Amino acid sequence: MLLIDLPAGSWESWTEAQCVEALYQARWPHGFRCPDCNYAHCSVLRTRKYPLYICSSCKRQTSITAGTVMHGTRTPLRLWFRAMLWVAEEGTSVELAEILQVTYKTAWLIGHKLRDALTQEAEGQQLTGAVAVTGGIYGFKWYSGGSLHMKPEHQPVVIGAAMDDNEELLEIKMEHMDRSVTGNSRLLGRFVYEEFAEHHAPESVKSMKMYPYYGVKSLKPLSALLRHAMNWFDHRLQGIGPKYLQAYLNHQSFVFNISKRGDQVLGHLLQLCGTRRTVTCRQLTRRRLQLRVSKWRHLSRVC
């Protein structure tokens, strides 16, 4: 991990200049590089809110936030930095809005942009060494009993972990599995775990252990993490729909992994956000709009 001069003291005392310098180090750790021609020299225009870097070769103008998760934001950088710390606190968007003194919509959008960066990172990571896999059904209530078939609101989730020789969990990944893969049974079969392993573990893993549904009797620490995530979704967030479930699973995986590695949350997320492109509000909500249109069309045909 890169060493970044992060702002010191309480976040309320951070200045925009300190945050700009930290973001510069996260984005260009070896000095400025033009996004277009990769040239290493530039002039700096400091008459705007944030510095504008003008490439000495192609004259491309680049702001400190352009091409990052904070691209186009009107929210001060110090509030973004505080939101990065909030990710590890497992808070809610309502709590984030109160901390930053912004609207709920702004807090919700910041939170999802940060989760999108975590999702981009998770897509390039794989579990190595000895790997254990188990799973469960989000939305299923143990006291409900009844059929072994999943209901429409049930969402199958698989969790995998890299372990050391003492079966201590080192890193985890969670995935919201497609129903076309899992079928309709609440008892996830071995083929579901094999599908997960195919995407998240290389063929060179030392060993692969696949535990039955929730792995309660076999590997409690792994199933406990999945239960913790599901309890957070239900009790703190008041439930998560299938559209955003994967983003929140990646959020939970990050919280465990960063604490296990002992890395600085702000430094890691700053480096991640400085090198990942942002997702827009329209992109975040587009699927919901498409579903509404599809539903409207269906109802119009019925009527």
Short mmCIF file of C-alpha atoms in Angstrom, two decimals:
data_model
loop_
_atom_site.label_atom_id
_atom_site.label_comp_id
_atom_site.label_asym_id
_atom_site.label_seq_id
_atom_site.Cartn_x
_atom_site.Cartn_y
_atom_site.Cartn_z
CA MET A 1 0.00 0.00 0.00
CA LEU A 2 1.25 3.49 -0.85
CA LEU A 3 2.23 5.88 1.92
CA ILE A 4 0.00 8.95 1.74
CA ASP A 5 0.26 12.04 3.94
CA LEU A 6 -3.26 11.89 5.33
CA PRO A 7 -4.79 14.86 7.16
CA ALA A 8 -4.08 14.72 10.90
CA GLY A 9 -6.35 15.40 13.84
CA SER A 10 -10.14 15.48 13.91
CA TRP A 11 -11.87 15.51 10.54
CA GLU A 12 -13.60 18.78 11.40
CA SER A 13 -10.17 20.46 11.36
CA TRP A 14 -9.14 19.10 7.97
CA THR A 15 -8.70 21.70 5.23
CA GLU A 16 -9.44 21.33 1.54
CA ALA A 17 -5.77 21.99 0.78
CA GLN A 18 -4.73 18.99 2.91
CA CYS A 19 -7.31 16.80 1.20
CA VAL A 20 -6.22 17.93 -2.27
CA GLU A 21 -2.60 17.06 -1.44
CA ALA A 22 -3.59 13.62 -0.13
CA LEU A 23 -5.75 12.91 -3.19
CA TYR A 24 -2.89 14.03 -5.46
CA GLN A 25 -0.56 11.50 -3.81
CA ALA A 26 -3.18 8.76 -4.10
CA ARG A 27 -3.87 9.49 -7.74
CA TRP A 28 -0.31 10.17 -8.91
CA PRO A 29 2.05 8.50 -6.40
CA HIS A 30 5.03 8.92 -8.73
CA GLY A 31 4.15 12.43 -9.88
CA PHE A 32 1.68 13.84 -12.39
CA ARG A 33 0.84 11.82 -15.48
CA CYS A 34 -1.40 13.19 -18.22
CA PRO A 35 -4.51 10.98 -18.67
CA ASP A 36 -4.21 11.39 -22.45
CA CYS A 37 -0.50 11.21 -23.35
CA ASN A 38 1.06 10.06 -20.04
CA TYR A 39 3.44 13.05 -20.10
CA ALA A 40 5.04 13.78 -16.72
CA HIS A 41 5.21 17.58 -16.72
CA CYS A 42 2.46 20.13 -16.28
CA SER A 43 1.67 23.67 -15.24
CA VAL A 44 -0.81 24.33 -12.45
CA LEU A 45 -3.67 26.82 -12.51
CA ARG A 46 -4.72 27.65 -8.94
CA THR A 47 -7.40 30.28 -9.52
CA ARG A 48 -10.23 27.74 -9.30
CA LYS A 49 -11.70 25.87 -6.34
CA TYR A 50 -9.33 22.97 -6.97
CA PRO A 51 -6.02 23.06 -8.88
CA LEU A 52 -6.17 22.53 -12.64
CA TYR A 53 -3.23 20.62 -14.12
CA ILE A 54 -2.35 21.53 -17.72
CA CYS A 55 -0.22 19.00 -19.57
CA SER A 56 2.94 20.61 -21.00
CA SER A 57 2.77 18.32 -24.03
CA CYS A 58 -0.83 17.95 -25.23
CA LYS A 59 -2.33 20.84 -23.16
CA ARG A 60 -5.00 18.55 -21.69
CA GLN A 61 -6.55 20.17 -18.60
CA THR A 62 -7.19 17.84 -15.66
CA SER A 63 -8.69 18.71 -12.29
CA ILE A 64 -7.75 16.79 -9.15
CA THR A 65 -11.12 14.98 -9.11
CA ALA A 66 -11.52 14.30 -12.86
CA GLY A 67 -11.58 10.59 -13.62
CA THR A 68 -11.97 9.61 -9.96
CA VAL A 69 -14.90 8.51 -7.80
CA MET A 70 -15.26 12.18 -6.76
CA HIS A 71 -15.57 13.35 -10.38
CA GLY A 72 -18.01 16.25 -10.77
CA THR A 73 -18.80 16.43 -7.06
CA ARG A 74 -19.93 19.62 -5.35
CA THR A 75 -19.37 18.10 -1.93
CA PRO A 76 -16.12 19.26 -0.24
CA LEU A 77 -13.33 16.69 -0.29
CA ARG A 78 -13.04 16.64 3.50
CA LEU A 79 -16.61 15.34 3.65
CA TRP A 80 -15.72 12.60 1.17
CA PHE A 81 -12.75 11.69 3.36
CA ARG A 82 -15.04 11.46 6.42
CA ALA A 83 -17.43 9.26 4.43
CA MET A 84 -14.54 6.88 3.68
CA LEU A 85 -14.06 6.42 7.42
CA TRP A 86 -17.82 5.87 7.78
CA VAL A 87 -17.61 2.84 5.46
CA ALA A 88 -15.78 0.87 8.16
CA GLU A 89 -18.24 2.00 10.83
CA GLU A 90 -21.09 -0.01 9.25
CA GLY A 91 -23.38 2.97 9.54
CA THR A 92 -26.47 3.96 7.58
CA SER A 93 -27.02 6.70 5.01
CA VAL A 94 -29.21 8.51 7.54
CA GLU A 95 -26.32 8.56 10.01
CA LEU A 96 -23.90 9.69 7.30
CA ALA A 97 -26.23 12.56 6.37
CA GLU A 98 -26.25 13.68 10.02
CA ILE A 99 -22.46 13.44 10.31
CA LEU A 100 -21.78 15.42 7.15
CA GLN A 101 -24.76 17.77 7.53
CA VAL A 102 -25.92 17.05 3.98
CA THR A 103 -29.20 15.80 2.54
CA TYR A 104 -30.07 12.10 2.66
CA LYS A 105 -29.89 11.97 -1.15
CA THR A 106 -26.31 13.28 -1.14
CA ALA A 107 -25.27 10.86 1.63
CA TRP A 108 -26.94 7.93 -0.17
CA LEU A 109 -25.16 8.78 -3.43
CA ILE A 110 -21.75 9.15 -1.74
CA GLY A 111 -22.21 5.81 0.01
CA HIS A 112 -23.10 4.00 -3.20
CA LYS A 113 -20.25 5.58 -5.12
CA LEU A 114 -17.84 4.32 -2.47
CA ARG A 115 -19.42 0.85 -2.62
CA ASP A 116 -19.09 0.87 -6.38
CA ALA A 117 -15.35 1.47 -5.96
CA LEU A 118 -15.24 -1.48 -3.56
CA THR A 119 -17.10 -3.57 -6.13
CA GLN A 120 -14.60 -2.67 -8.85
CA GLU A 121 -11.78 -3.73 -6.50
CA ALA A 122 -13.52 -6.98 -5.52
CA GLU A 123 -13.97 -8.00 -9.14
CA GLY A 124 -10.20 -8.20 -9.57
CA GLN A 125 -9.48 -10.10 -6.35
CA GLN A 126 -9.35 -13.87 -5.87
CA LEU A 127 -9.08 -16.12 -2.83
CA THR A 128 -5.82 -18.06 -2.62
CA GLY A 129 -4.24 -20.79 -0.51
CA ALA A 130 -6.70 -22.97 1.40
CA VAL A 131 -10.26 -21.87 0.63
CA ALA A 132 -13.53 -22.63 2.45
CA VAL A 133 -16.99 -21.98 0.99
CA THR A 134 -20.49 -22.05 2.46
CA GLY A 135 -23.74 -20.15 1.90
CA GLY A 136 -27.19 -19.15 3.05
CA ILE A 137 -30.47 -17.54 2.02
CA TYR A 138 -30.99 -13.86 2.72
CA GLY A 139 -34.62 -13.06 3.48
CA PHE A 140 -35.40 -16.50 4.92
CA LYS A 141 -36.68 -16.49 8.50
CA TRP A 142 -35.77 -19.55 10.54
CA TYR A 143 -39.06 -19.50 12.45
CA SER A 144 -41.12 -19.57 9.25
CA GLY A 145 -40.40 -23.26 8.53
CA GLY A 146 -42.43 -24.67 5.68
CA SER A 147 -41.27 -25.68 2.23
CA LEU A 148 -37.65 -26.07 1.18
CA HIS A 149 -38.39 -24.06 -1.96
CA MET A 150 -37.22 -20.44 -2.10
CA LYS A 151 -39.80 -17.69 -2.30
CA PRO A 152 -39.36 -14.73 -4.68
CA GLU A 153 -37.97 -12.57 -1.87
CA HIS A 154 -35.29 -15.11 -0.93
CA GLN A 155 -31.79 -14.30 -2.18
CA PRO A 156 -29.06 -17.01 -2.22
CA VAL A 157 -25.68 -15.80 -0.97
CA VAL A 158 -22.35 -17.67 -0.97
CA ILE A 159 -19.35 -16.72 1.17
CA GLY A 160 -15.80 -17.92 0.62
CA ALA A 161 -12.66 -17.38 2.70
CA ALA A 162 -8.93 -17.84 2.37
CA MET A 163 -7.59 -19.60 5.48
CA ASP A 164 -4.25 -20.28 7.12
CA ASP A 165 -3.11 -23.70 8.34
CA ASN A 166 -5.10 -23.26 11.56
CA GLU A 167 -8.30 -22.50 9.63
CA GLU A 168 -8.21 -18.86 10.70
CA LEU A 169 -9.98 -16.67 8.16
CA LEU A 170 -7.67 -14.27 6.33
CA GLU A 171 -9.84 -12.78 3.60
CA ILE A 172 -13.45 -13.23 2.52
CA LYS A 173 -15.64 -12.67 -0.52
CA MET A 174 -19.43 -12.83 -0.73
CA GLU A 175 -21.58 -13.17 -3.82
CA HIS A 176 -25.28 -12.82 -4.47
CA MET A 177 -25.88 -15.91 -6.63
CA ASP A 178 -28.29 -15.93 -9.55
CA ARG A 179 -31.35 -18.10 -9.12
CA SER A 180 -30.67 -19.64 -12.54
CA VAL A 181 -27.53 -21.15 -10.95
CA THR A 182 -28.87 -22.12 -7.53
CA GLY A 183 -32.31 -23.38 -8.53
CA ASN A 184 -35.26 -22.95 -6.16
CA SER A 185 -34.12 -25.07 -3.24
CA ARG A 186 -33.15 -23.36 0.01
CA LEU A 187 -30.50 -26.06 0.50
CA LEU A 188 -27.65 -24.87 -1.67
CA GLY A 189 -25.91 -27.75 -3.42
CA ARG A 190 -22.22 -28.38 -3.99
CA PHE A 191 -22.52 -27.27 -7.61
CA VAL A 192 -23.42 -23.76 -6.35
CA TYR A 193 -20.20 -23.57 -4.34
CA GLU A 194 -18.24 -24.90 -7.30
CA GLU A 195 -19.69 -22.10 -9.45
CA PHE A 196 -18.57 -19.56 -6.84
CA ALA A 197 -15.08 -21.11 -6.63
CA GLU A 198 -14.71 -21.07 -10.41
CA HIS A 199 -15.00 -17.28 -10.43
CA HIS A 200 -13.30 -16.37 -7.16
CA ALA A 201 -10.50 -18.91 -6.66
CA PRO A 202 -7.71 -19.86 -9.10
CA GLU A 203 -7.03 -23.47 -10.01
CA SER A 204 -3.78 -23.26 -8.04
CA VAL A 205 -5.49 -23.16 -4.61
CA LYS A 206 -3.96 -25.60 -2.11
CA SER A 207 -7.31 -27.03 -1.02
CA MET A 208 -11.02 -26.33 -1.34
CA LYS A 209 -13.47 -27.15 1.45
CA MET A 210 -17.17 -26.82 0.77
CA TYR A 211 -19.48 -26.84 3.77
CA PRO A 212 -23.24 -27.48 3.79
CA TYR A 213 -25.87 -24.80 4.19
CA TYR A 214 -24.58 -22.18 6.63
CA GLY A 215 -21.74 -24.54 7.69
CA VAL A 216 -23.02 -24.24 11.27
CA LYS A 217 -21.39 -27.40 12.62
CA SER A 218 -18.30 -27.37 10.41
CA LEU A 219 -16.83 -23.87 10.26
CA LYS A 220 -18.66 -21.50 12.56
CA PRO A 221 -16.48 -18.40 11.98
CA LEU A 222 -17.37 -18.39 8.27
CA SER A 223 -21.10 -18.83 8.77
CA ALA A 224 -21.01 -16.26 11.60
CA LEU A 225 -19.73 -13.61 9.19
CA LEU A 226 -22.58 -14.32 6.79
CA ARG A 227 -25.09 -14.12 9.62
CA HIS A 228 -23.56 -10.84 10.79
CA ALA A 229 -23.95 -9.37 7.29
CA MET A 230 -27.58 -10.48 7.03
CA ASN A 231 -28.39 -9.14 10.50
CA TRP A 232 -26.83 -5.80 9.53
CA PHE A 233 -28.99 -5.67 6.41
CA ASP A 234 -32.17 -6.38 8.36
CA HIS A 235 -31.66 -4.61 11.69
CA ARG A 236 -29.56 -1.57 10.77
CA LEU A 237 -30.56 -0.98 7.15
CA GLN A 238 -34.16 -2.22 7.43
CA GLY A 239 -33.70 -4.72 4.60
CA ILE A 240 -31.83 -4.77 1.27
CA GLY A 241 -33.42 -5.53 -2.11
CA PRO A 242 -31.73 -7.70 -4.75
CA LYS A 243 -30.67 -4.68 -6.81
CA TYR A 244 -28.12 -3.39 -4.28
CA LEU A 245 -27.45 -6.60 -2.34
CA GLN A 246 -24.11 -7.32 -4.04
CA ALA A 247 -22.82 -3.82 -3.30
CA TYR A 248 -23.57 -4.24 0.40
CA LEU A 249 -22.01 -7.72 0.43
CA ASN A 250 -18.84 -6.17 -0.99
CA HIS A 251 -19.08 -3.49 1.72
CA GLN A 252 -19.21 -6.15 4.45
CA SER A 253 -16.36 -8.11 2.90
CA PHE A 254 -14.23 -4.97 2.81
CA VAL A 255 -14.88 -4.19 6.50
CA PHE A 256 -13.63 -7.66 7.50
CA ASN A 257 -10.68 -7.72 5.11
CA ILE A 258 -9.37 -4.26 5.97
CA SER A 259 -9.52 -4.97 9.70
CA LYS A 260 -7.76 -8.31 9.19
CA ARG A 261 -4.93 -6.73 7.21
CA GLY A 262 -4.63 -3.83 9.62
CA ASP A 263 -4.51 -1.27 6.80
CA GLN A 264 -5.69 2.32 7.24
CA VAL A 265 -9.24 2.60 5.99
CA LEU A 266 -8.83 6.18 4.76
CA GLY A 267 -5.54 5.50 2.99
CA HIS A 268 -6.85 2.37 1.26
CA LEU A 269 -10.12 3.94 0.14
CA LEU A 270 -8.43 7.16 -0.94
CA GLN A 271 -6.05 5.21 -3.17
CA LEU A 272 -8.98 3.20 -4.50
CA CYS A 273 -11.19 6.23 -5.15
CA GLY A 274 -8.34 8.14 -6.76
CA THR A 275 -7.83 5.44 -9.38
CA ARG A 276 -11.42 4.35 -10.09
CA ARG A 277 -14.01 6.11 -12.21
CA THR A 278 -17.26 7.25 -10.68
CA VAL A 279 -20.72 5.79 -11.23
CA THR A 280 -23.50 8.29 -11.89
CA CYS A 281 -26.84 8.56 -10.13
CA ARG A 282 -28.57 7.59 -13.39
CA GLN A 283 -26.46 4.43 -13.66
CA LEU A 284 -27.31 3.52 -10.08
CA THR A 285 -31.04 3.94 -10.60
CA ARG A 286 -31.40 2.92 -14.26
CA ARG A 287 -32.29 -0.70 -13.55
CA ARG A 288 -35.10 0.38 -11.26
CA LEU A 289 -36.47 2.68 -13.95
CA GLN A 290 -36.28 -0.10 -16.53
CA LEU A 291 -38.17 -2.43 -14.21
CA ARG A 292 -40.87 0.19 -13.73
CA VAL A 293 -41.19 0.62 -17.50
CA SER A 294 -41.38 -3.15 -18.01
CA LYS A 295 -44.03 -3.41 -15.31
CA TRP A 296 -46.03 -0.55 -16.87
CA ARG A 297 -45.88 -2.20 -20.29
CA HIS A 298 -47.01 -5.51 -18.82
CA LEU A 299 -49.95 -3.84 -17.05
CA SER A 300 -50.90 -1.94 -20.21
CA ARG A 301 -51.08 -5.20 -22.16
CA VAL A 302 -53.18 -6.81 -19.43
CA CYS A 303 -55.54 -3.85 -19.29
#
